Amino acid sequence: MKLAIMGAMPEEIEPLLEFFGEYETVNYANNKYYVVNYKGNEIVIAYSKIGKVNSTITASTMIQKFACEKLLFSGVAGAVCDSLKVGDLVVATKLAQHDLDISAFGHPYGFVPEGAVYEEADVKLIDIAKDVAKEKSINLKDGIIVTGDQFVCDIERKNWIAKTFEASALEMEGASVAVTCNALNVPFFILRAISDAADMDASFSFDEFLKTSAKISADFVLTMVDKIIDAENK
Ligand code: 4EZ
């Protein structure tokens, strides 16, 4: 089978490339796609660059050009609930765009006509993640992850987002990847390790913990890959 694993920043996919070691590099649409052969399966790895537009291009390319049948996202996020601390893993049950706003017309935040506020992630992939977490005694939380084209480092904005979307964490790519995958009928999974608390210290915390948290997320996704392949070949 063909599997996509994406991140937004180089740091988010470096542990993956290091693990697989050998890959072919394909240049396409202003980006690089790293193609790995793993146990007879093709795994396409890429970092999209930050934000909703870039992540949409990458997810779409992985599906439409590289024919990936499932997509996993690995990266870091800001926590917007008290129970998530730096280094904690959170998997998205569903995702929304917190900066999408046509509320002037009476629509809910995150909604546009013919769309939906929330995009749901694949339940089977979430179940595989929960199995992995249980086996390895890793504390994996699930929750709503929200996405917008802004690095949130303001307590008022953070609290508004948390309340409006019942969110656990926020970042800048998940919901756009979700919209893309659901439109193209490709099961997806969004995992994030916390790097900061989206408050006034967020940029410092992010700089300090980007690498370590990105590795926590990437390592977890790697442990899922074998299980996903096994489930596929059953
Ligand atoms: C976006 N990513 C941050 C990119 C920051 C700096 C050069 C995750 C993230 C995030 N996004 C971690 N913490 C965040 C926060 N507080 N707000 C938004 O996906 C680029």
mmCIF file of C-alpha atoms and ligand atoms in Angstrom:
data_model
loop_
_atom_site.group_PDB
_atom_site.id
_atom_site.type_symbol
_atom_site.label_atom_id
_atom_site.label_comp_id
_atom_site.label_asym_id
_atom_site.label_seq_id
_atom_site.Cartn_x
_atom_site.Cartn_y
_atom_site.Cartn_z
ATOM 1 C CA MET A 1 0.000 0.000 0.000
ATOM 2 C CA LYS A 2 0.948 3.646 -0.299
ATOM 3 C CA LEU A 3 1.134 5.716 2.854
ATOM 4 C CA ALA A 4 1.724 9.458 3.264
ATOM 5 C CA ILE A 5 3.413 10.916 6.326
ATOM 6 C CA MET A 6 3.593 14.678 6.463
ATOM 7 C CA GLY A 7 4.691 17.448 8.788
ATOM 8 C CA ALA A 8 4.766 21.210 8.344
ATOM 9 C CA MET A 9 8.390 21.993 9.208
ATOM 10 C CA PRO A 10 11.691 20.211 8.472
ATOM 11 C CA GLU A 11 12.082 19.427 12.179
ATOM 12 C CA GLU A 12 8.796 17.539 12.120
ATOM 13 C CA ILE A 13 9.882 15.026 9.474
ATOM 14 C CA GLU A 14 13.640 14.771 10.118
ATOM 15 C CA PRO A 15 13.232 11.919 12.649
ATOM 16 C CA LEU A 16 11.245 10.017 9.990
ATOM 17 C CA LEU A 17 13.883 10.424 7.292
ATOM 18 C CA GLU A 18 16.555 9.448 9.787
ATOM 19 C CA PHE A 19 14.630 6.283 10.669
ATOM 20 C CA PHE A 20 14.103 5.148 7.084
ATOM 21 C CA GLY A 21 17.589 6.218 6.014
ATOM 22 C CA GLU A 22 17.246 5.661 2.280
ATOM 23 C CA TYR A 23 14.834 7.585 0.090
ATOM 24 C CA GLU A 24 14.340 8.994 -3.363
ATOM 25 C CA THR A 25 13.705 12.736 -3.578
ATOM 26 C CA VAL A 26 11.066 14.019 -5.984
ATOM 27 C CA ASN A 27 10.741 17.764 -6.624
ATOM 28 C CA TYR A 28 7.178 18.841 -7.300
ATOM 29 C CA ALA A 29 5.081 22.006 -6.933
ATOM 30 C CA ASN A 30 7.814 23.931 -5.165
ATOM 31 C CA ASN A 31 8.396 21.208 -2.618
ATOM 32 C CA LYS A 32 10.333 18.014 -1.990
ATOM 33 C CA TYR A 33 8.735 14.609 -1.567
ATOM 34 C CA TYR A 34 10.817 11.799 -0.067
ATOM 35 C CA VAL A 35 9.806 8.369 -1.296
ATOM 36 C CA VAL A 36 10.704 5.389 0.849
ATOM 37 C CA ASN A 37 10.262 1.679 0.206
ATOM 38 C CA TYR A 38 9.403 -0.013 3.478
ATOM 39 C CA LYS A 39 8.613 -3.727 3.663
ATOM 40 C CA GLY A 40 7.209 -3.644 0.144
ATOM 41 C CA ASN A 41 5.108 -0.566 0.791
ATOM 42 C CA GLU A 42 5.668 2.943 -0.530
ATOM 43 C CA ILE A 43 5.820 5.692 2.060
ATOM 44 C CA VAL A 44 5.856 9.298 0.838
ATOM 45 C CA ILE A 45 7.212 11.804 3.354
ATOM 46 C CA ALA A 46 7.121 15.590 3.067
ATOM 47 C CA TYR A 47 7.005 18.774 5.070
ATOM 48 C CA SER A 48 4.501 21.181 3.598
ATOM 49 C CA LYS A 49 5.823 24.475 4.987
ATOM 50 C CA ILE A 50 3.659 26.264 7.515
ATOM 51 C CA GLY A 51 -0.029 27.103 7.136
ATOM 52 C CA LYS A 52 -3.327 26.020 5.659
ATOM 53 C CA VAL A 53 -2.529 26.739 2.004
ATOM 54 C CA ASN A 54 0.829 24.959 1.975
ATOM 55 C CA SER A 55 -0.520 21.958 3.852
ATOM 56 C CA THR A 56 -3.443 21.696 1.435
ATOM 57 C CA ILE A 57 -1.077 21.604 -1.545
ATOM 58 C CA THR A 58 1.052 18.908 0.065
ATOM 59 C CA ALA A 59 -1.825 16.682 1.193
ATOM 60 C CA SER A 60 -3.457 17.020 -2.211
ATOM 61 C CA THR A 61 -0.192 16.192 -3.992
ATOM 62 C CA MET A 62 0.460 13.147 -1.828
ATOM 63 C CA ILE A 63 -2.988 11.832 -2.673
ATOM 64 C CA GLN A 64 -3.439 12.891 -6.292
ATOM 65 C CA LYS A 65 0.090 12.645 -7.663
ATOM 66 C CA PHE A 66 1.611 9.968 -5.408
ATOM 67 C CA ALA A 67 -1.645 7.993 -4.977
ATOM 68 C CA CYS A 68 -1.287 7.671 -1.194
ATOM 69 C CA GLU A 69 -4.178 5.736 0.318
ATOM 70 C CA LYS A 70 -3.810 6.894 3.918
ATOM 71 C CA LEU A 71 -2.273 10.038 5.382
ATOM 72 C CA LEU A 72 -0.622 10.552 8.761
ATOM 73 C CA PHE A 73 0.381 13.988 10.039
ATOM 74 C CA SER A 74 3.053 14.358 12.692
ATOM 75 C CA GLY A 75 4.033 17.603 14.385
ATOM 76 C CA VAL A 76 3.796 19.963 17.335
ATOM 77 C CA ALA A 77 0.981 22.144 18.669
ATOM 78 C CA GLY A 78 0.053 24.700 21.283
ATOM 79 C CA ALA A 79 -2.043 23.421 24.187
ATOM 80 C CA VAL A 80 -5.303 25.218 24.919
ATOM 81 C CA CYS A 81 -6.545 23.002 27.745
ATOM 82 C CA ASP A 82 -4.973 22.664 31.203
ATOM 83 C CA SER A 83 -4.461 18.907 31.002
ATOM 84 C CA LEU A 84 -1.962 19.076 28.100
ATOM 85 C CA LYS A 85 1.669 19.844 28.986
ATOM 86 C CA VAL A 86 4.822 20.195 26.868
ATOM 87 C CA GLY A 87 5.714 16.810 25.363
ATOM 88 C CA ASP A 88 2.206 15.351 25.724
ATOM 89 C CA LEU A 89 0.700 13.648 22.681
ATOM 90 C CA VAL A 90 -2.740 14.521 21.392
ATOM 91 C CA VAL A 91 -4.581 12.878 18.519
ATOM 92 C CA ALA A 92 -7.370 14.756 16.746
ATOM 93 C CA THR A 93 -10.838 13.222 16.834
ATOM 94 C CA LYS A 94 -12.030 16.124 14.681
ATOM 95 C CA LEU A 95 -10.648 19.419 13.454
ATOM 96 C CA ALA A 96 -11.887 22.925 12.650
ATOM 97 C CA GLN A 97 -10.534 26.164 11.188
ATOM 98 C CA HIS A 98 -10.623 28.701 14.010
ATOM 99 C CA ASP A 99 -9.857 31.652 11.717
ATOM 100 C CA LEU A 100 -12.629 30.963 9.216
ATOM 101 C CA ASP A 101 -15.243 33.604 9.952
ATOM 102 C CA ILE A 102 -18.370 34.592 8.044
ATOM 103 C CA SER A 103 -20.264 35.092 11.287
ATOM 104 C CA ALA A 104 -21.431 38.467 9.895
ATOM 105 C CA PHE A 105 -23.982 36.417 7.957
ATOM 106 C CA GLY A 106 -25.127 34.438 10.968
ATOM 107 C CA HIS A 107 -22.973 31.400 10.306
ATOM 108 C CA PRO A 108 -21.099 29.697 13.144
ATOM 109 C CA TYR A 109 -17.347 30.276 13.400
ATOM 110 C CA GLY A 110 -15.428 27.797 11.249
ATOM 111 C CA PHE A 111 -18.336 27.217 8.884
ATOM 112 C CA VAL A 112 -18.812 28.024 5.218
ATOM 113 C CA PRO A 113 -21.845 26.999 3.120
ATOM 114 C CA GLU A 114 -21.544 23.433 1.791
ATOM 115 C CA GLY A 115 -18.830 22.760 4.356
ATOM 116 C CA ALA A 116 -18.861 21.730 8.020
ATOM 117 C CA VAL A 117 -17.363 23.246 11.160
ATOM 118 C CA TYR A 118 -15.654 19.952 12.070
ATOM 119 C CA GLU A 119 -13.885 17.404 9.872
ATOM 120 C CA GLU A 120 -13.690 13.966 11.464
ATOM 121 C CA ALA A 121 -10.515 11.911 11.480
ATOM 122 C CA ASP A 122 -10.455 8.200 10.645
ATOM 123 C CA VAL A 123 -11.667 6.094 13.573
ATOM 124 C CA LYS A 124 -9.647 3.009 12.557
ATOM 125 C CA LEU A 125 -6.380 4.937 12.569
ATOM 126 C CA ILE A 126 -7.269 6.453 15.954
ATOM 127 C CA ASP A 127 -7.966 2.946 17.281
ATOM 128 C CA ILE A 128 -4.569 1.759 16.041
ATOM 129 C CA ALA A 129 -2.983 4.718 17.846
ATOM 130 C CA LYS A 130 -4.806 3.815 21.051
ATOM 131 C CA ASP A 131 -3.602 0.204 20.761
ATOM 132 C CA VAL A 132 -0.007 1.368 20.295
ATOM 133 C CA ALA A 133 -0.299 3.731 23.264
ATOM 134 C CA LYS A 134 -1.667 0.969 25.463
ATOM 135 C CA GLU A 135 1.003 -1.541 24.466
ATOM 136 C CA LYS A 136 3.815 0.927 25.037
ATOM 137 C CA SER A 137 2.238 2.554 28.117
ATOM 138 C CA ILE A 138 2.302 5.928 26.387
ATOM 139 C CA ASN A 139 -0.130 8.558 27.602
ATOM 140 C CA LEU A 140 -2.097 9.496 24.473
ATOM 141 C CA LYS A 141 -4.943 11.964 24.784
ATOM 142 C CA ASP A 142 -7.563 12.622 22.155
ATOM 143 C CA GLY A 143 -9.432 15.836 21.514
ATOM 144 C CA ILE A 144 -10.437 18.525 19.098
ATOM 145 C CA ILE A 145 -7.546 20.208 17.310
ATOM 146 C CA VAL A 146 -8.114 23.562 15.636
ATOM 147 C CA THR A 147 -6.177 25.244 12.886
ATOM 148 C CA GLY A 148 -5.605 28.798 11.692
ATOM 149 C CA ASP A 149 -3.067 30.872 9.811
ATOM 150 C CA GLN A 150 -1.652 32.423 12.943
ATOM 151 C CA PHE A 151 0.804 31.460 15.661
ATOM 152 C CA VAL A 152 -1.344 31.982 18.723
ATOM 153 C CA CYS A 153 0.543 33.587 21.605
ATOM 154 C CA ASP A 154 -2.186 35.511 23.343
ATOM 155 C CA ILE A 155 -4.239 34.330 26.274
ATOM 156 C CA GLU A 156 -7.463 36.019 25.167
ATOM 157 C CA ARG A 157 -7.332 34.608 21.646
ATOM 158 C CA LYS A 158 -6.382 31.221 23.046
ATOM 159 C CA ASN A 159 -9.293 31.186 25.509
ATOM 160 C CA TRP A 160 -11.745 32.318 22.840
ATOM 161 C CA ILE A 161 -10.608 29.526 20.515
ATOM 162 C CA ALA A 162 -10.702 26.897 23.280
ATOM 163 C CA LYS A 163 -14.237 27.869 24.291
ATOM 164 C CA THR A 164 -15.685 28.410 20.810
ATOM 165 C CA PHE A 165 -14.441 25.089 19.408
ATOM 166 C CA GLU A 166 -14.071 23.017 22.623
ATOM 167 C CA ALA A 167 -10.489 22.587 21.487
ATOM 168 C CA SER A 168 -7.619 20.811 23.229
ATOM 169 C CA ALA A 169 -4.793 22.043 21.008
ATOM 170 C CA LEU A 170 -4.153 24.378 18.105
ATOM 171 C CA GLU A 171 -1.793 24.531 15.179
ATOM 172 C CA MET A 172 -1.683 25.757 11.565
ATOM 173 C CA GLU A 173 -2.216 22.753 9.230
ATOM 174 C CA GLY A 174 -4.442 20.006 10.633
ATOM 175 C CA ALA A 175 -7.897 21.171 9.568
ATOM 176 C CA SER A 176 -6.831 22.002 6.011
ATOM 177 C CA VAL A 177 -5.274 18.546 5.669
ATOM 178 C CA ALA A 178 -8.519 17.132 7.058
ATOM 179 C CA VAL A 179 -10.682 18.991 4.526
ATOM 180 C CA THR A 180 -8.424 17.803 1.712
ATOM 181 C CA CYS A 181 -8.380 14.146 2.784
ATOM 182 C CA ASN A 182 -12.115 13.985 3.400
ATOM 183 C CA ALA A 183 -12.841 15.604 0.026
ATOM 184 C CA LEU A 184 -10.642 12.971 -1.646
ATOM 185 C CA ASN A 185 -11.909 10.089 0.530
ATOM 186 C CA VAL A 186 -8.543 9.293 2.061
ATOM 187 C CA PRO A 187 -8.444 8.215 5.733
ATOM 188 C CA PHE A 188 -6.239 10.538 7.776
ATOM 189 C CA PHE A 189 -4.746 10.848 11.222
ATOM 190 C CA ILE A 190 -3.396 14.007 12.894
ATOM 191 C CA LEU A 191 -0.977 13.650 15.794
ATOM 192 C CA ARG A 192 0.691 16.495 17.664
ATOM 193 C CA ALA A 193 3.034 16.735 20.628
ATOM 194 C CA ILE A 194 2.695 19.894 22.692
ATOM 195 C CA SER A 195 5.442 22.513 22.301
ATOM 196 C CA ASP A 196 3.851 25.469 24.116
ATOM 197 C CA ALA A 197 0.682 26.771 25.714
ATOM 198 C CA ALA A 198 -0.303 29.382 23.075
ATOM 199 C CA ASP A 199 0.229 32.111 25.676
ATOM 200 C CA MET A 200 2.648 35.040 25.926
ATOM 201 C CA ASP A 201 5.593 32.649 26.422
ATOM 202 C CA ALA A 202 4.616 30.523 23.427
ATOM 203 C CA SER A 203 7.322 31.613 21.000
ATOM 204 C CA PHE A 204 10.095 30.901 23.540
ATOM 205 C CA SER A 205 8.570 27.593 24.565
ATOM 206 C CA PHE A 206 8.111 26.661 20.905
ATOM 207 C CA ASP A 207 11.774 27.379 20.101
ATOM 208 C CA GLU A 208 12.901 25.391 23.111
ATOM 209 C CA PHE A 209 10.731 22.322 22.572
ATOM 210 C CA LEU A 210 10.147 22.119 18.797
ATOM 211 C CA LYS A 211 12.767 19.417 18.236
ATOM 212 C CA THR A 212 12.061 17.238 21.256
ATOM 213 C CA SER A 213 8.284 17.388 20.865
ATOM 214 C CA ALA A 214 8.497 16.816 17.089
ATOM 215 C CA LYS A 215 10.545 13.690 17.813
ATOM 216 C CA ILE A 216 8.012 12.404 20.351
ATOM 217 C CA SER A 217 5.286 12.721 17.720
ATOM 218 C CA ALA A 218 7.374 11.225 14.885
ATOM 219 C CA ASP A 219 8.462 8.252 17.020
ATOM 220 C CA PHE A 220 4.846 7.500 17.854
ATOM 221 C CA VAL A 221 3.778 7.654 14.207
ATOM 222 C CA LEU A 222 6.630 5.304 13.303
ATOM 223 C CA THR A 223 5.369 2.738 15.792
ATOM 224 C CA MET A 224 1.974 2.968 14.094
ATOM 225 C CA VAL A 225 3.305 2.266 10.597
ATOM 226 C CA ASP A 226 3.854 -1.480 11.097
ATOM 227 C CA LYS A 227 0.420 -1.871 12.644
ATOM 228 C CA ILE A 228 -1.217 -0.007 9.764
ATOM 229 C CA ILE A 229 0.582 -2.205 7.237
ATOM 230 C CA ASP A 230 -0.383 -5.375 9.152
ATOM 231 C CA ALA A 231 -4.035 -4.318 9.376
ATOM 232 C CA GLU A 232 -4.012 -3.660 5.633
ATOM 233 C CA ASN A 233 -2.658 -7.123 4.805
ATOM 234 C CA LYS A 234 -5.110 -9.020 7.012
HETATM 235 C C1 4EZ B 1 2.104 25.285 13.209
HETATM 236 N N1 4EZ B 1 3.092 25.031 14.223
HETATM 237 C C2 4EZ B 1 3.844 26.225 14.592
HETATM 238 C C3 4EZ B 1 4.654 26.853 13.543
HETATM 239 C C4 4EZ B 1 5.473 27.997 14.083
HETATM 240 C C5 4EZ B 1 7.596 29.328 13.695
HETATM 241 C C6 4EZ B 1 8.659 29.635 12.669
HETATM 242 C C7 4EZ B 1 2.517 24.347 15.431
HETATM 243 C C8 4EZ B 1 2.280 25.222 16.646
HETATM 244 C C9 4EZ B 1 1.433 26.317 16.734
HETATM 245 N N2 4EZ B 1 0.620 26.925 15.822
HETATM 246 C C10 4EZ B 1 2.873 25.062 17.859
HETATM 247 N N3 4EZ B 1 2.415 26.009 18.708
HETATM 248 C C11 4EZ B 1 1.534 26.792 18.054
HETATM 249 C C12 4EZ B 1 0.796 27.931 18.416
HETATM 250 N N4 4EZ B 1 0.875 28.456 19.649
HETATM 251 N N5 4EZ B 1 -0.004 28.516 17.486
HETATM 252 C C13 4EZ B 1 -0.074 27.995 16.238
HETATM 253 O O1 4EZ B 1 1.362 24.177 12.950
HETATM 254 C C14 4EZ B 1 6.453 28.557 13.101
#
